[in-house]
Tab-separated table of N, CA and C in Angstrom:
chain	number	residue	atom	x	y	z
A	1	LEU	N	-10.973	-2.292	24.045
A	1	LEU	CA	-11.451	-0.984	24.473
A	1	LEU	C	-12.913	-1.137	24.853
A	2	THR	N	-13.229	-0.873	26.091
A	2	THR	CA	-14.601	-0.999	26.574
A	2	THR	C	-15.082	0.352	27.085
A	3	LEU	N	-16.147	0.855	26.468
A	3	LEU	CA	-16.738	2.131	26.848
A	3	LEU	C	-18.231	1.907	27.058
A	4	ILE	N	-18.656	1.947	28.313
A	4	ILE	CA	-20.048	1.675	28.654
A	4	ILE	C	-20.641	2.875	29.384
A	5	ASN	N	-21.684	3.447	28.784
A	5	ASN	CA	-22.455	4.523	29.396
A	5	ASN	C	-21.567	5.686	29.852
A	6	ASN	N	-20.670	6.120	28.950
A	6	ASN	CA	-19.754	7.211	29.277
A	6	ASN	C	-20.233	8.568	28.784
A	7	HIS	N	-21.388	8.617	28.160
A	7	HIS	CA	-21.956	9.859	27.627
A	7	HIS	C	-21.032	10.484	26.582
A	8	LEU	N	-20.420	9.635	25.756
A	8	LEU	CA	-19.510	10.135	24.731
A	8	LEU	C	-20.251	10.692	23.527
A	9	GLY	N	-21.479	10.229	23.320
A	9	GLY	CA	-22.278	10.768	22.230
A	9	GLY	C	-21.669	10.565	20.851
A	10	GLY	N	-20.954	9.488	20.647
A	10	GLY	CA	-20.363	9.225	19.344
A	10	GLY	C	-19.225	10.175	19.014
A	11	ASP	N	-18.554	10.674	20.027
A	11	ASP	CA	-17.460	11.630	19.835
A	11	ASP	C	-16.344	10.987	19.012
A	12	GLN	N	-16.308	11.309	17.745
A	12	GLN	CA	-15.352	10.678	16.853
A	12	GLN	C	-13.924	11.125	17.111
A	13	ARG	N	-13.729	12.327	17.586
A	13	ARG	CA	-12.357	12.771	17.879
A	13	ARG	C	-11.750	11.896	18.958
A	14	PHE	N	-12.510	11.618	20.001
A	14	PHE	CA	-12.016	10.796	21.102
A	14	PHE	C	-11.682	9.382	20.628
A	15	ILE	N	-12.634	8.752	19.957
A	15	ILE	CA	-12.423	7.367	19.540
A	15	ILE	C	-11.336	7.285	18.474
A	16	ARG	N	-11.269	8.274	17.583
A	16	ARG	CA	-10.213	8.302	16.555
A	16	ARG	C	-8.835	8.392	17.211
A	17	HIS	N	-8.709	9.209	18.243
A	17	HIS	CA	-7.446	9.346	18.971
A	17	HIS	C	-7.055	8.022	19.629
A	18	ILE	N	-8.010	7.379	20.271
A	18	ILE	CA	-7.742	6.096	20.935
A	18	ILE	C	-7.282	5.055	19.907
A	19	LEU	N	-7.994	4.959	18.801
A	19	LEU	CA	-7.662	3.951	17.794
A	19	LEU	C	-6.334	4.243	17.109
A	20	ALA	N	-6.057	5.501	16.844
A	20	ALA	CA	-4.811	5.863	16.163
A	20	ALA	C	-3.582	5.565	17.015
A	21	ASN	N	-3.757	5.597	18.330
A	21	ASN	CA	-2.621	5.406	19.228
A	21	ASN	C	-2.563	4.029	19.873
A	22	ASN	N	-3.467	3.141	19.468
A	22	ASN	CA	-3.505	1.786	20.035
A	22	ASN	C	-3.847	0.778	18.944
A	23	ALA	N	-2.946	0.594	18.025
A	23	ALA	CA	-3.198	-0.278	16.875
A	23	ALA	C	-3.388	-1.745	17.262
A	24	SER	N	-3.029	-2.092	18.489
A	24	SER	CA	-3.144	-3.489	18.902
A	24	SER	C	-4.507	-3.830	19.510
A	25	LEU	N	-5.427	-2.875	19.549
A	25	LEU	CA	-6.766	-3.159	20.079
A	25	LEU	C	-7.445	-4.221	19.229
A	26	LYS	N	-8.025	-5.193	19.887
A	26	LYS	CA	-8.685	-6.286	19.173
A	26	LYS	C	-10.195	-6.294	19.367
A	27	GLU	N	-10.666	-5.579	20.390
A	27	GLU	CA	-12.096	-5.596	20.698
A	27	GLU	C	-12.590	-4.189	20.977
A	28	LEU	N	-13.757	-3.873	20.445
A	28	LEU	CA	-14.427	-2.616	20.744
A	28	LEU	C	-15.771	-2.944	21.368
A	29	VAL	N	-15.992	-2.454	22.583
A	29	VAL	CA	-17.295	-2.561	23.240
A	29	VAL	C	-17.784	-1.139	23.458
A	30	TRP	N	-18.926	-0.839	22.850
A	30	TRP	CA	-19.514	0.506	22.906
A	30	TRP	C	-20.965	0.305	23.314
A	31	ASP	N	-21.285	0.579	24.554
A	31	ASP	CA	-22.608	0.266	25.095
A	31	ASP	C	-23.212	1.500	25.749
A	32	ARG	N	-24.410	1.834	25.329
A	32	ARG	CA	-25.163	2.977	25.866
A	32	ARG	C	-24.421	4.306	25.733
A	33	ASN	N	-23.695	4.458	24.641
A	33	ASN	CA	-23.107	5.728	24.233
A	33	ASN	C	-23.752	6.061	22.889
A	34	VAL	N	-24.548	7.095	22.842
A	34	VAL	CA	-25.378	7.397	21.679
A	34	VAL	C	-24.526	7.610	20.427
A	35	ILE	N	-24.944	6.961	19.357
A	35	ILE	CA	-24.368	7.188	18.035
A	35	ILE	C	-25.456	7.874	17.226
A	36	ALA	N	-25.235	9.147	16.918
A	36	ALA	CA	-26.273	9.957	16.294
A	36	ALA	C	-26.238	9.941	14.769
A	37	ASP	N	-25.111	9.568	14.181
A	37	ASP	CA	-25.067	9.534	12.721
A	37	ASP	C	-24.157	8.407	12.239
A	38	ALA	N	-24.245	8.165	10.950
A	38	ALA	CA	-23.566	7.000	10.360
A	38	ALA	C	-22.057	7.171	10.230
A	39	ARG	N	-21.531	8.352	10.445
A	39	ARG	CA	-20.084	8.550	10.302
A	39	ARG	C	-19.286	7.674	11.260
A	40	PHE	N	-19.896	7.267	12.345
A	40	PHE	CA	-19.209	6.394	13.302
A	40	PHE	C	-18.772	5.094	12.626
A	41	GLY	N	-19.582	4.609	11.707
A	41	GLY	CA	-19.246	3.383	10.986
A	41	GLY	C	-17.988	3.506	10.145
A	42	HIS	N	-17.704	4.709	9.672
A	42	HIS	CA	-16.490	4.921	8.879
A	42	HIS	C	-15.237	4.714	9.715
A	43	LEU	N	-15.330	4.997	11.012
A	43	LEU	CA	-14.192	4.738	11.894
A	43	LEU	C	-13.883	3.246	11.955
A	44	ILE	N	-14.935	2.445	12.005
A	44	ILE	CA	-14.755	0.996	12.049
A	44	ILE	C	-14.043	0.534	10.777
A	45	GLN	N	-14.445	1.091	9.641
A	45	GLN	CA	-13.823	0.711	8.377
A	45	GLN	C	-12.381	1.214	8.302
A	46	GLU	N	-12.155	2.418	8.800
A	46	GLU	CA	-10.827	3.025	8.730
A	46	GLU	C	-9.804	2.276	9.587
A	47	TYR	N	-10.210	1.890	10.797
A	47	TYR	CA	-9.327	1.162	11.711
A	47	TYR	C	-9.754	-0.295	11.717
A	48	ASN	N	-9.366	-0.988	10.713
A	48	ASN	CA	-9.837	-2.334	10.440
A	48	ASN	C	-8.972	-3.374	11.151
A	49	VAL	N	-8.927	-3.310	12.494
A	49	VAL	CA	-8.047	-4.191	13.260
A	49	VAL	C	-8.806	-5.097	14.234
A	50	PHE	N	-10.079	-4.883	14.383
A	50	PHE	CA	-10.835	-5.567	15.422
A	50	PHE	C	-11.128	-7.027	15.097
A	51	GLU	N	-11.138	-7.840	16.142
A	51	GLU	CA	-11.607	-9.220	16.050
A	51	GLU	C	-13.057	-9.313	16.509
A	52	SER	N	-13.452	-8.394	17.381
A	52	SER	CA	-14.794	-8.399	17.952
A	52	SER	C	-15.291	-6.968	18.106
A	53	ILE	N	-16.533	-6.740	17.686
A	53	ILE	CA	-17.175	-5.433	17.851
A	53	ILE	C	-18.519	-5.658	18.519
A	54	LYS	N	-18.718	-4.958	19.609
A	54	LYS	CA	-19.988	-5.042	20.330
A	54	LYS	C	-20.489	-3.612	20.533
A	55	ILE	N	-21.556	-3.279	19.825
A	55	ILE	CA	-22.177	-1.968	19.949
A	55	ILE	C	-23.626	-2.221	20.347
A	56	GLU	N	-23.952	-1.914	21.576
A	56	GLU	CA	-25.297	-2.200	22.086
A	56	GLU	C	-25.961	-0.936	22.629
A	57	ARG	N	-27.277	-0.857	22.386
A	57	ARG	CA	-28.115	0.220	22.928
A	57	ARG	C	-27.511	1.606	22.662
A	58	SER	N	-27.065	1.822	21.421
A	58	SER	CA	-26.407	3.082	21.102
A	58	SER	C	-27.057	3.842	19.955
A	59	CYS	N	-27.733	3.155	19.033
A	59	CYS	CA	-28.423	3.811	17.920
A	59	CYS	C	-29.876	3.983	18.293
A	60	ARG	N	-30.368	5.183	18.088
A	60	ARG	CA	-31.745	5.469	18.507
A	60	ARG	C	-32.743	5.509	17.372
A	61	ASP	N	-32.284	5.293	16.144
A	61	ASP	CA	-33.241	5.166	15.052
A	61	ASP	C	-32.732	4.158	14.032
A	62	SER	N	-33.655	3.647	13.256
A	62	SER	CA	-33.358	2.549	12.347
A	62	SER	C	-32.351	2.941	11.263
A	63	ALA	N	-32.436	4.156	10.743
A	63	ALA	CA	-31.525	4.574	9.667
A	63	ALA	C	-30.076	4.555	10.134
A	64	VAL	N	-29.814	5.048	11.325
A	64	VAL	CA	-28.449	5.047	11.857
A	64	VAL	C	-28.002	3.619	12.151
A	65	GLY	N	-28.872	2.833	12.762
A	65	GLY	CA	-28.531	1.442	13.068
A	65	GLY	C	-28.214	0.641	11.819
A	66	MET	N	-29.026	0.808	10.779
A	66	MET	CA	-28.799	0.074	9.526
A	66	MET	C	-27.504	0.523	8.848
A	67	SER	N	-27.264	1.816	8.828
A	67	SER	CA	-26.048	2.330	8.201
A	67	SER	C	-24.800	1.840	8.933
A	68	LEU	N	-24.863	1.841	10.249
A	68	LEU	CA	-23.738	1.356	11.049
A	68	LEU	C	-23.507	-0.134	10.799
A	69	LEU	N	-24.574	-0.912	10.764
A	69	LEU	CA	-24.451	-2.340	10.493
A	69	LEU	C	-23.818	-2.582	9.123
A	70	ARG	N	-24.272	-1.866	8.116
A	70	ARG	CA	-23.686	-2.015	6.777
A	70	ARG	C	-22.190	-1.710	6.789
A	71	SER	N	-21.801	-0.631	7.465
A	71	SER	CA	-20.386	-0.250	7.530
A	71	SER	C	-19.556	-1.334	8.203
A	72	ILE	N	-20.079	-1.871	9.290
A	72	ILE	CA	-19.338	-2.905	10.021
A	72	ILE	C	-19.242	-4.189	9.200
A	73	LEU	N	-20.331	-4.574	8.548
A	73	LEU	CA	-20.293	-5.775	7.716
A	73	LEU	C	-19.333	-5.604	6.541
A	74	ASN	N	-19.339	-4.437	5.933
A	74	ASN	CA	-18.395	-4.176	4.841
A	74	ASN	C	-16.953	-4.232	5.341
A	75	ALA	N	-16.717	-3.706	6.535
A	75	ALA	CA	-15.369	-3.750	7.117
A	75	ALA	C	-14.938	-5.192	7.349
A	76	SER	N	-15.875	-6.042	7.728
A	76	SER	CA	-15.518	-7.432	8.017
A	76	SER	C	-15.124	-8.197	6.752
A	77	LEU	N	-15.578	-7.750	5.599
A	77	LEU	CA	-15.174	-8.409	4.349
A	77	LEU	C	-13.697	-8.161	4.061
A	78	CYS	N	-13.175	-7.026	4.540
A	78	CYS	CA	-11.762	-6.684	4.335
A	78	CYS	C	-10.888	-7.129	5.497
A	79	ASN	N	-11.495	-7.378	6.630
A	79	ASN	CA	-10.747	-7.749	7.833
A	79	ASN	C	-11.123	-9.186	8.200
A	80	THR	N	-10.292	-10.126	7.824
A	80	THR	CA	-10.616	-11.533	8.074
A	80	THR	C	-10.507	-11.904	9.551
A	81	ASN	N	-9.972	-11.021	10.371
A	81	ASN	CA	-9.895	-11.284	11.809
A	81	ASN	C	-11.199	-10.968	12.529
A	82	LEU	N	-12.056	-10.135	11.930
A	82	LEU	CA	-13.317	-9.753	12.564
A	82	LEU	C	-14.304	-10.904	12.426
A	83	THR	N	-14.494	-11.632	13.514
A	83	THR	CA	-15.356	-12.809	13.473
A	83	THR	C	-16.574	-12.692	14.384
A	84	ARG	N	-16.685	-11.590	15.134
A	84	ARG	CA	-17.779	-11.456	16.099
A	84	ARG	C	-18.343	-10.039	16.059
A	85	ILE	N	-19.645	-9.928	15.749
A	85	ILE	CA	-20.341	-8.641	15.733
A	85	ILE	C	-21.612	-8.783	16.551
A	86	ASP	N	-21.751	-7.921	17.546
A	86	ASP	CA	-22.940	-7.911	18.405
A	86	ASP	C	-23.506	-6.496	18.379
A	87	MET	N	-24.676	-6.346	17.779
A	87	MET	CA	-25.330	-5.040	17.694
A	87	MET	C	-26.735	-5.107	18.284
A	88	GLU	N	-26.830	-5.667	19.441
A	88	GLU	CA	-28.110	-5.838	20.115
A	88	GLU	C	-28.736	-4.491	20.472
A	89	SER	N	-30.046	-4.401	20.301
A	89	SER	CA	-30.856	-3.252	20.722
A	89	SER	C	-30.421	-1.937	20.084
A	90	ASN	N	-30.301	-1.947	18.745
A	90	ASN	CA	-29.935	-0.743	18.006
A	90	ASN	C	-30.968	-0.361	16.953
A	91	TYR	N	-32.214	-0.819	17.119
A	91	TYR	CA	-33.313	-0.469	16.211
A	91	TYR	C	-32.996	-0.814	14.756
A	92	ILE	N	-32.390	-1.955	14.534
A	92	ILE	CA	-32.047	-2.380	13.183
A	92	ILE	C	-33.255	-3.067	12.554
A	93	GLU	N	-33.709	-2.519	11.426
A	93	GLU	CA	-34.838	-3.077	10.680
A	93	GLU	C	-34.433	-3.179	9.219
A	94	THR	N	-34.485	-4.376	8.660
A	94	THR	CA	-34.059	-4.547	7.268
A	94	THR	C	-35.124	-4.096	6.270
A	95	SER	N	-36.378	-4.073	6.669
A	95	SER	CA	-37.485	-3.650	5.797
A	95	SER	C	-37.443	-4.338	4.431
A	96	GLY	N	-37.099	-5.606	4.428
A	96	GLY	CA	-37.088	-6.372	3.191
A	96	GLY	C	-35.818	-6.242	2.371
A	97	ASP	N	-34.882	-5.436	2.821
A	97	ASP	CA	-33.614	-5.265	2.105
A	97	ASP	C	-32.837	-6.571	2.161
A	98	ALA	N	-32.186	-6.935	1.063
A	98	ALA	CA	-31.495	-8.226	0.958
A	98	ALA	C	-30.008	-8.134	1.318
A	99	PHE	N	-29.555	-7.030	1.878
A	99	PHE	CA	-28.115	-6.889	2.098
A	99	PHE	C	-27.562	-7.933	3.056
A	100	LEU	N	-28.322	-8.377	4.063
A	100	LEU	CA	-27.825	-9.429	4.958
A	100	LEU	C	-27.641	-10.744	4.206
A	101	PHE	N	-28.591	-11.104	3.376
A	101	PHE	CA	-28.469	-12.312	2.565
A	101	PHE	C	-27.253	-12.206	1.648
A	102	ASP	N	-27.090	-11.039	1.007
A	102	ASP	CA	-25.953	-10.833	0.105
A	102	ASP	C	-24.632	-10.953	0.861
A	103	TYR	N	-24.588	-10.389	2.047
A	103	TYR	CA	-23.370	-10.438	2.866
A	103	TYR	C	-23.016	-11.889	3.223
A	104	ILE	N	-23.995	-12.624	3.708
A	104	ILE	CA	-23.763	-14.013	4.120
A	104	ILE	C	-23.329	-14.864	2.928
A	105	SER	N	-23.861	-14.582	1.762
A	105	SER	CA	-23.512	-15.375	0.574
A	105	SER	C	-22.078	-15.139	0.108
A	106	LYS	N	-21.412	-14.125	0.626
A	106	LYS	CA	-20.023	-13.830	0.241
A	106	LYS	C	-19.010	-14.625	1.055
A	107	ASN	N	-19.490	-15.521	1.919
A	107	ASN	CA	-18.606	-16.347	2.749
A	107	ASN	C	-17.650	-15.516	3.590
A	108	ALA	N	-18.182	-14.515	4.231
A	108	ALA	CA	-17.378	-13.675	5.125
A	108	ALA	C	-16.866	-14.518	6.297
A	109	PRO	N	-15.772	-14.106	6.911
A	109	PRO	CA	-15.186	-14.875	8.016
A	109	PRO	C	-16.001	-14.807	9.323
A	110	LEU	N	-17.047	-14.032	9.317
A	110	LEU	CA	-17.867	-13.823	10.515
A	110	LEU	C	-18.410	-15.136	11.051
A	111	ARG	N	-18.276	-15.335	12.355
A	111	ARG	CA	-18.778	-16.553	13.001
A	111	ARG	C	-19.944	-16.281	13.943
A	112	TYR	N	-20.120	-15.020	14.359
A	112	TYR	CA	-21.185	-14.672	15.300
A	112	TYR	C	-21.736	-13.306	14.921
A	113	LEU	N	-23.055	-13.237	14.755
A	113	LEU	CA	-23.739	-11.984	14.469
A	113	LEU	C	-24.999	-11.927	15.308
A	114	CYS	N	-25.098	-10.927	16.177
A	114	CYS	CA	-26.281	-10.756	17.015
A	114	CYS	C	-26.948	-9.428	16.664
A	115	LEU	N	-28.217	-9.504	16.264
A	115	LEU	CA	-29.009	-8.315	15.957
A	115	LEU	C	-30.275	-8.283	16.817
A	116	LYS	N	-30.254	-8.947	17.918
A	116	LYS	CA	-31.408	-9.068	18.813
A	116	LYS	C	-31.910	-7.696	19.248
A	117	GLY	N	-33.238	-7.573	19.262
A	117	GLY	CA	-33.856	-6.350	19.779
A	117	GLY	C	-33.811	-5.255	18.812
């Protein structure tokens, strides 16, 4: 599922409908569609079928970006097929928080993580 610059604004009803009716989706690309709150991350956890998640230029503040990243990383611990996460340009700032170190130390199946920008 690829959604780029569609002005969806994190519309959870739309994405929930798509995911509920397409259980075979393996990739989510969400680029330049604003995610205004952390509830979007719960969708990722709820529909734990993805092999690849790419969310770029969608979070406009650090709190939302960090919360979304945490949700996706937690989902990947339960979904051994999720091996690729790209969250480039989402204002992610760890501010000294050790959650990334803790996540990596759990030997998650993740093979690629991009937090550039």
